[in-house]
PDB file of C-alpha atoms in Angstrom:
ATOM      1  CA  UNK A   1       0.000   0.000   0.000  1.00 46.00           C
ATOM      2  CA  UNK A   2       1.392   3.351  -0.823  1.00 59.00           C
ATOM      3  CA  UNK A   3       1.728   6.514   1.634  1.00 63.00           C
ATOM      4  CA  UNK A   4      -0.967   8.981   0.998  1.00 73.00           C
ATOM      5  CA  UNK A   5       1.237  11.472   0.419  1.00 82.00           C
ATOM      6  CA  UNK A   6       3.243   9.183  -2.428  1.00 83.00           C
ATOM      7  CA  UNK A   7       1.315  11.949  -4.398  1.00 83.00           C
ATOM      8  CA  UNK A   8       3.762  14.386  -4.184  1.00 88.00           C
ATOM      9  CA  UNK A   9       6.480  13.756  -4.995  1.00 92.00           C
ATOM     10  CA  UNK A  10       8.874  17.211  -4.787  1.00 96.00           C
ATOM     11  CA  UNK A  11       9.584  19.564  -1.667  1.00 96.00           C
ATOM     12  CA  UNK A  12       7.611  22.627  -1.598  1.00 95.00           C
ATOM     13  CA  UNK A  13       9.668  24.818  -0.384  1.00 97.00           C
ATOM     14  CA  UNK A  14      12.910  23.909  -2.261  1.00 98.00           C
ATOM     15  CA  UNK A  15      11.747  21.783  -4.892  1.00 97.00           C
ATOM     16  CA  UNK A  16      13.794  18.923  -4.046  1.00 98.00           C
ATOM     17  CA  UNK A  17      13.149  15.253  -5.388  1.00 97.00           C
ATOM     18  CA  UNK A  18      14.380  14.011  -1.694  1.00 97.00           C
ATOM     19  CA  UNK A  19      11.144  14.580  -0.178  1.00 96.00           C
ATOM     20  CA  UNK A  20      10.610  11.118   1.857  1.00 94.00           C
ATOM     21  CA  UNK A  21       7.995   9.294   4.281  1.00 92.00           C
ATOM     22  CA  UNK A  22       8.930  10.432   7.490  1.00 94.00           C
ATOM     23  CA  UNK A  23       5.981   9.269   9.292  1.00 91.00           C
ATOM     24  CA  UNK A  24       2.297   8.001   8.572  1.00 86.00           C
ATOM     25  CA  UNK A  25       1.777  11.556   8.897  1.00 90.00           C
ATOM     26  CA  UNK A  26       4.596  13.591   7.011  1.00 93.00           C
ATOM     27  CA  UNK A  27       7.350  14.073   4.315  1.00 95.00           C
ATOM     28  CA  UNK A  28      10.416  15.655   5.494  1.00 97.00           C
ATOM     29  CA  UNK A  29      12.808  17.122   2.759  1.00 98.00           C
ATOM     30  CA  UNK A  30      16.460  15.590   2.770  1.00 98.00           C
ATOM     31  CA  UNK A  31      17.811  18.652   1.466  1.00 98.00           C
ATOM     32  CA  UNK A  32      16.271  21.332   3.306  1.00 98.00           C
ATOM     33  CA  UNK A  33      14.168  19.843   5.929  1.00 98.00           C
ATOM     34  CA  UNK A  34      11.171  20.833   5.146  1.00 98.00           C
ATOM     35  CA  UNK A  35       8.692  18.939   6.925  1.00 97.00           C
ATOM     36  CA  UNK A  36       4.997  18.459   5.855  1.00 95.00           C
ATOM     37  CA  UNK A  37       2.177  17.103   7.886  1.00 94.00           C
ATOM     38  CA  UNK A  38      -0.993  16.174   6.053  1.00 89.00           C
ATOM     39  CA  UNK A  39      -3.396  16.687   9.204  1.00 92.00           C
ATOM     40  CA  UNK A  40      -6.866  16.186   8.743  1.00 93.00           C
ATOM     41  CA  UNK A  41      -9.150  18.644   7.012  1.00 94.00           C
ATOM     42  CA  UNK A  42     -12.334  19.797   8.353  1.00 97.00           C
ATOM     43  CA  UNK A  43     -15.624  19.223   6.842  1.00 98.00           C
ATOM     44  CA  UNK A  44     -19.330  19.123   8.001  1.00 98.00           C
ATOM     45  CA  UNK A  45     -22.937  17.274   7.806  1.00 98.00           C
ATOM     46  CA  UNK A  46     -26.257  17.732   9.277  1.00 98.00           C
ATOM     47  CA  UNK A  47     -29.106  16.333  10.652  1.00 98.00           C
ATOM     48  CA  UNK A  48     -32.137  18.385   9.375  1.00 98.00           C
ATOM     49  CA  UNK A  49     -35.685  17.315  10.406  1.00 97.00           C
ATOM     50  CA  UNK A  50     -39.225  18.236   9.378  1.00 97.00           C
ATOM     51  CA  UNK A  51     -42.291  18.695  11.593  1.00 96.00           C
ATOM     52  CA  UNK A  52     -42.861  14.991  11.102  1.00 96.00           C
ATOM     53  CA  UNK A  53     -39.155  14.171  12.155  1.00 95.00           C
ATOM     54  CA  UNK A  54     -38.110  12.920   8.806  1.00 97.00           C
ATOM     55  CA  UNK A  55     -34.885  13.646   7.428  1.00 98.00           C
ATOM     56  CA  UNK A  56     -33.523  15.886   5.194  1.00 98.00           C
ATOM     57  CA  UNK A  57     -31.479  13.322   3.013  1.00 98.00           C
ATOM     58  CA  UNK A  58     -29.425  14.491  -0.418  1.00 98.00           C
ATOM     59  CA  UNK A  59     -28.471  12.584  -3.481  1.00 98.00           C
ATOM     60  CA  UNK A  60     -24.883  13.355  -3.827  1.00 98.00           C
ATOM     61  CA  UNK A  61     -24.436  14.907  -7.837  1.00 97.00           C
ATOM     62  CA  UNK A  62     -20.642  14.826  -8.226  1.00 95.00           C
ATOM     63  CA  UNK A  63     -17.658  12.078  -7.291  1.00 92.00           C
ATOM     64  CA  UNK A  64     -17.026  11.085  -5.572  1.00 92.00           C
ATOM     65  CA  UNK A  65     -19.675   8.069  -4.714  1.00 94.00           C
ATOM     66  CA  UNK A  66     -22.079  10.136  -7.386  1.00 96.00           C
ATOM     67  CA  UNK A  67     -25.994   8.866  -6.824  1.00 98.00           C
ATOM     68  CA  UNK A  68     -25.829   7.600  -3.191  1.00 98.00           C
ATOM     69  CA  UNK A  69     -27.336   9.545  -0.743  1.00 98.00           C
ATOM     70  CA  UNK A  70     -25.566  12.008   1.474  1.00 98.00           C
ATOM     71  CA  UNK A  71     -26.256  14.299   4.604  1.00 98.00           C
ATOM     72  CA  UNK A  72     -26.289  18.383   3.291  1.00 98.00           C
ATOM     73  CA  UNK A  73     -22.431  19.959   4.107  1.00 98.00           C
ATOM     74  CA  UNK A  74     -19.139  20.197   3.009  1.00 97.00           C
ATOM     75  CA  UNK A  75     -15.515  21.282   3.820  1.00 97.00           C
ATOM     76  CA  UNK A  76     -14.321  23.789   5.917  1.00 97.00           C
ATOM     77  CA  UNK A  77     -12.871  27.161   4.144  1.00 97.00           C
ATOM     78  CA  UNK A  78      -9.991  29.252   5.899  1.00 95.00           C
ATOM     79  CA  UNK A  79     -11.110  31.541   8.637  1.00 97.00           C
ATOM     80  CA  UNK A  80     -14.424  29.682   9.182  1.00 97.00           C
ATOM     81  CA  UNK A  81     -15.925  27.574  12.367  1.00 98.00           C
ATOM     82  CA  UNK A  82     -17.507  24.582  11.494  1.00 97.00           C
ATOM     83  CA  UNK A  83     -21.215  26.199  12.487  1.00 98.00           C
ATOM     84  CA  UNK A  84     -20.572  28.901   9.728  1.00 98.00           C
ATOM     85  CA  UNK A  85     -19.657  26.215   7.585  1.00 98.00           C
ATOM     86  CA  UNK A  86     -22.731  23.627   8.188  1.00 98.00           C
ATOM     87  CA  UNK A  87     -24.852  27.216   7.702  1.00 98.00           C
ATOM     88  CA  UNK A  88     -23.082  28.007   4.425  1.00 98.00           C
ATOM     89  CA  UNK A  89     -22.887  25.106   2.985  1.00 98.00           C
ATOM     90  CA  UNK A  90     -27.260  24.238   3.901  1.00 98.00           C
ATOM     91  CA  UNK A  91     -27.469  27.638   2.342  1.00 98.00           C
ATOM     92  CA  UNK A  92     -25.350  27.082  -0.846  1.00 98.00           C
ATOM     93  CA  UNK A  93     -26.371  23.200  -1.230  1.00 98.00           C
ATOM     94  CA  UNK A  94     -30.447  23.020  -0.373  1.00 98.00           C
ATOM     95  CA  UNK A  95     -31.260  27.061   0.089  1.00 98.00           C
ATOM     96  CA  UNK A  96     -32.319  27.117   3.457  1.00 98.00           C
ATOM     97  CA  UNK A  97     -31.565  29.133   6.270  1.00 98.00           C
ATOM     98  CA  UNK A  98     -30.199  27.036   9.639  1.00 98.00           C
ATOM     99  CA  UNK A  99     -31.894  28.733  12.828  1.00 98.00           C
ATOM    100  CA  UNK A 100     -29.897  27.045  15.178  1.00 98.00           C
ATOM    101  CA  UNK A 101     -27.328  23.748  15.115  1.00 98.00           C
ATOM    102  CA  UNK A 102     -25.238  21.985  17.617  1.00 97.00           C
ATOM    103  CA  UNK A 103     -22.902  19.456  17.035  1.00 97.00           C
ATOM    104  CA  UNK A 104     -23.694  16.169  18.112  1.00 96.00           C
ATOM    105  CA  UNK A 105     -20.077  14.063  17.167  1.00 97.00           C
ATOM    106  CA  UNK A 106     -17.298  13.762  15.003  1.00 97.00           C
ATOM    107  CA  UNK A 107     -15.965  11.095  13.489  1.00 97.00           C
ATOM    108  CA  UNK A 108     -12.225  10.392  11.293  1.00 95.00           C
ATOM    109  CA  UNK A 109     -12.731   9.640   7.353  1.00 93.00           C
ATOM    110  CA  UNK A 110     -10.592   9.281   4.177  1.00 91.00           C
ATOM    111  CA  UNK A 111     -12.078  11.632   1.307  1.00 90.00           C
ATOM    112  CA  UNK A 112     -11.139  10.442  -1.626  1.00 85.00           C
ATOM    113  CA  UNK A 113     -10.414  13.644  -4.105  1.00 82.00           C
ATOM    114  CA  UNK A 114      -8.453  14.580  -7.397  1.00 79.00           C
ATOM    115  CA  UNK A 115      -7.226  10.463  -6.884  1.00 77.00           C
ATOM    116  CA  UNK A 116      -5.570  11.205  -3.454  1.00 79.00           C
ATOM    117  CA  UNK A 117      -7.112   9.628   0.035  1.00 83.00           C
ATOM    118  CA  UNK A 118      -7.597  13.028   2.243  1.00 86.00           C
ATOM    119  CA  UNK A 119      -7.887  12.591   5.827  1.00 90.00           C
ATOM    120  CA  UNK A 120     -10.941  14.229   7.129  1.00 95.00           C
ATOM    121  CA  UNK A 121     -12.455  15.090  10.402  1.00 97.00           C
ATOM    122  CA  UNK A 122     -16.213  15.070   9.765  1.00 98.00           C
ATOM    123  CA  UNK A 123     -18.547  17.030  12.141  1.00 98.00           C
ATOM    124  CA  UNK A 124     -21.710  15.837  12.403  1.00 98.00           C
ATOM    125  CA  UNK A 125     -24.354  18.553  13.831  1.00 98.00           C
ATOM    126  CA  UNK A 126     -28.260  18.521  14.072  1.00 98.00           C
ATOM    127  CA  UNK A 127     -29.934  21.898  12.449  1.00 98.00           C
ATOM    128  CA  UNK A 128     -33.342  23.230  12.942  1.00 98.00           C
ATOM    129  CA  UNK A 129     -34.571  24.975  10.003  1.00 98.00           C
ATOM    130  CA  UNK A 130     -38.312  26.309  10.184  1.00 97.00           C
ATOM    131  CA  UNK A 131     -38.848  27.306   6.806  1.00 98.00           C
ATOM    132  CA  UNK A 132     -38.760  24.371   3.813  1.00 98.00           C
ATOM    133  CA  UNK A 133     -40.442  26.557   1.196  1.00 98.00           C
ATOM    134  CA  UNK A 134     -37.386  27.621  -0.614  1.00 98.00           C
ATOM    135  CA  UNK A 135     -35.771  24.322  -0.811  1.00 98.00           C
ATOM    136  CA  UNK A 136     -33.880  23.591  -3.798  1.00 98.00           C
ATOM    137  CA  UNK A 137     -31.141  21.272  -4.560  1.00 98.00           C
ATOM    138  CA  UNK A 138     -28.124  23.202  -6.097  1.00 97.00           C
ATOM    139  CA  UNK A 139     -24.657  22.864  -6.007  1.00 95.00           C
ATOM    140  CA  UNK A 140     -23.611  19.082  -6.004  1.00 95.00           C
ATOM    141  CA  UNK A 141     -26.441  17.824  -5.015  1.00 98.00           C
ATOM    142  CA  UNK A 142     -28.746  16.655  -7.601  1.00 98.00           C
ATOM    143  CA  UNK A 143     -31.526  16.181  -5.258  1.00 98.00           C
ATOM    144  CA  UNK A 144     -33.166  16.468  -1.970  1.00 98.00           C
ATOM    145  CA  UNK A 145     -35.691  14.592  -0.086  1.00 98.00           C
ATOM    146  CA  UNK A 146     -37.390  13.509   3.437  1.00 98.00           C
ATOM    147  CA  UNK A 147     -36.832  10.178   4.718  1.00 97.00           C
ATOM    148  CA  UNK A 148     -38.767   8.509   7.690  1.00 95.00           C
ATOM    149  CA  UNK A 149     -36.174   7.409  10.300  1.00 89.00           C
ATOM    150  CA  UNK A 150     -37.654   3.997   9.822  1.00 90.00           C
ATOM    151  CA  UNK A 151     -36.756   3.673   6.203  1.00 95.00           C
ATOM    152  CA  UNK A 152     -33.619   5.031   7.032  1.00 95.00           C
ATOM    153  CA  UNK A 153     -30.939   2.501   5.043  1.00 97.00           C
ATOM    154  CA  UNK A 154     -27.356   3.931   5.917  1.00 97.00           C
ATOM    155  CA  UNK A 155     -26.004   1.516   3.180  1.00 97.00           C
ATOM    156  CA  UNK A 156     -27.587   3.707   0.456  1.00 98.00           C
ATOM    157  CA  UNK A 157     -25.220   6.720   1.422  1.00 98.00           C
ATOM    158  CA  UNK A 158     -21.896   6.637  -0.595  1.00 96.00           C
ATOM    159  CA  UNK A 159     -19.317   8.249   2.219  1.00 95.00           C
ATOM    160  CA  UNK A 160     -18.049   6.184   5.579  1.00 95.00           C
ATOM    161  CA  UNK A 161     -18.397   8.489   7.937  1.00 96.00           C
ATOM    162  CA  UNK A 162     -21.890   9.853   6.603  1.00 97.00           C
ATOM    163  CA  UNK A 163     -23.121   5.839   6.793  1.00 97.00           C
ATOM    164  CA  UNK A 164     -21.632   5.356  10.092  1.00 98.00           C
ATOM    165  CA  UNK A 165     -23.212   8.923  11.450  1.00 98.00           C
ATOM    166  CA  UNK A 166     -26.877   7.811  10.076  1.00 98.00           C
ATOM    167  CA  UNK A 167     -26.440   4.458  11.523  1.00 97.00           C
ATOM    168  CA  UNK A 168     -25.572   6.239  15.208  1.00 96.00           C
ATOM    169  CA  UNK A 169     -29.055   8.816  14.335  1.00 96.00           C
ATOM    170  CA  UNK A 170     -31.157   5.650  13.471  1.00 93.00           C
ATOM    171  CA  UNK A 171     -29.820   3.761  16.839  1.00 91.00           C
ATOM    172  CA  UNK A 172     -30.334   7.160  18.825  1.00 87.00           C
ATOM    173  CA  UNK A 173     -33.603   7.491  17.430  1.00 80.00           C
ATOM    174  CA  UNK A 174     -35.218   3.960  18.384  1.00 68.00           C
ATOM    175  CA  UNK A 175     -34.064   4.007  21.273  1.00 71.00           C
ATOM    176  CA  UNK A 176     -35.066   7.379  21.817  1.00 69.00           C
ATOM    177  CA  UNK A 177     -38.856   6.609  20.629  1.00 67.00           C
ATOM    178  CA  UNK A 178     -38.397   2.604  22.190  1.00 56.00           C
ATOM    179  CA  UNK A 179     -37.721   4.616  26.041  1.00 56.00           C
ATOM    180  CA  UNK A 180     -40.713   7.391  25.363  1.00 51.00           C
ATOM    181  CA  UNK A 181     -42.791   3.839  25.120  1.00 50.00           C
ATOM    182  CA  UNK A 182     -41.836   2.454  28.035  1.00 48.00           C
ATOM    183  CA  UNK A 183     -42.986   5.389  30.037  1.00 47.00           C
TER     184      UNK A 183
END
């Protein structure tokens, strides 16, 4: 198995061909030493319900894993917390308007992108949004549609972490509606 960061292959900084594995991590640069650390990059989902408590689910239109479904979010830009990114990226992705989120977990991934396996540290956050009227898929996502928590099939969505997230919000959810029962 090659290092993720086989990719590239030349220092940065000097432009020397010596730049070697110098941990899972790095590259350090024989000639200059340079040392790069490919630390995880930020990125975002959410957990958007109706009045029925369905949820907001999105058919991802771009690679990768184009067609399966996908939570609403995206990366994290420079200079931006991760609740301005969940709110940008509902905004840019489904055109709503997030009155509130919290984050409820986060959880490591590999992103695959341009052919190169990006770490990722994915923040998972419930949103309330009281207004569905404007709702339109843009962006990359080709669609978007309510799902009853019931019907709920975390195989059907394309990323790790976003199948391993849905399967913790189904669990939560029974269990949730299984302890209401019991009262």
């Amino acid at each position: 198995m090659s290092h993720c960061l086989d990719i590239f292959r030349y220092c940065p900084v000097c432009g020397s061909q010596h730049f070697n594995v110098n941990n899972v991590k790095s590259k350090k640069c024989a000639d200059c030493g340079f040392v790069y650390y490919l630390n995880p990059s930020a990125a975002t989902a959410a957990f958007i319900e109706n009045e029925q408590g369905e949820l907001l689910v999105c058919r991802r239109g771009k690679e990768p894993v184009k067609g399966t479904l996908d939570l609403p979010g995206g990366f994290t830009d420079m200079e931006e917390t991760c609740a301005e990114t969940i709110a940008r990226e509902i905004k840019e992705e489904l055109n709503l308007t997030v009155d509130s989120s919290e984050i409820l977990f986060s959880l490591p991934n590999w992103y695959c992108y341009s052919g190169m396996n990006i770490p990722t540290l994915d923040f998972f956050f419930v949103c309330r949004v009281s207004d569905f009227s404007t709702l339109q898929a843009a962006d990359d996502v080709a669609e978007a549609f309510f799902v009853k928590s019931e019907e709920l099939d975390p195989e059907q969505f394309g990323l790790t972490s976003i199948r391993k997230a849905v399967t913790i919000y189904k669990e939560k959810k029974i269990s949730a509606n299984h302890s209401c029962d019991q009262n």
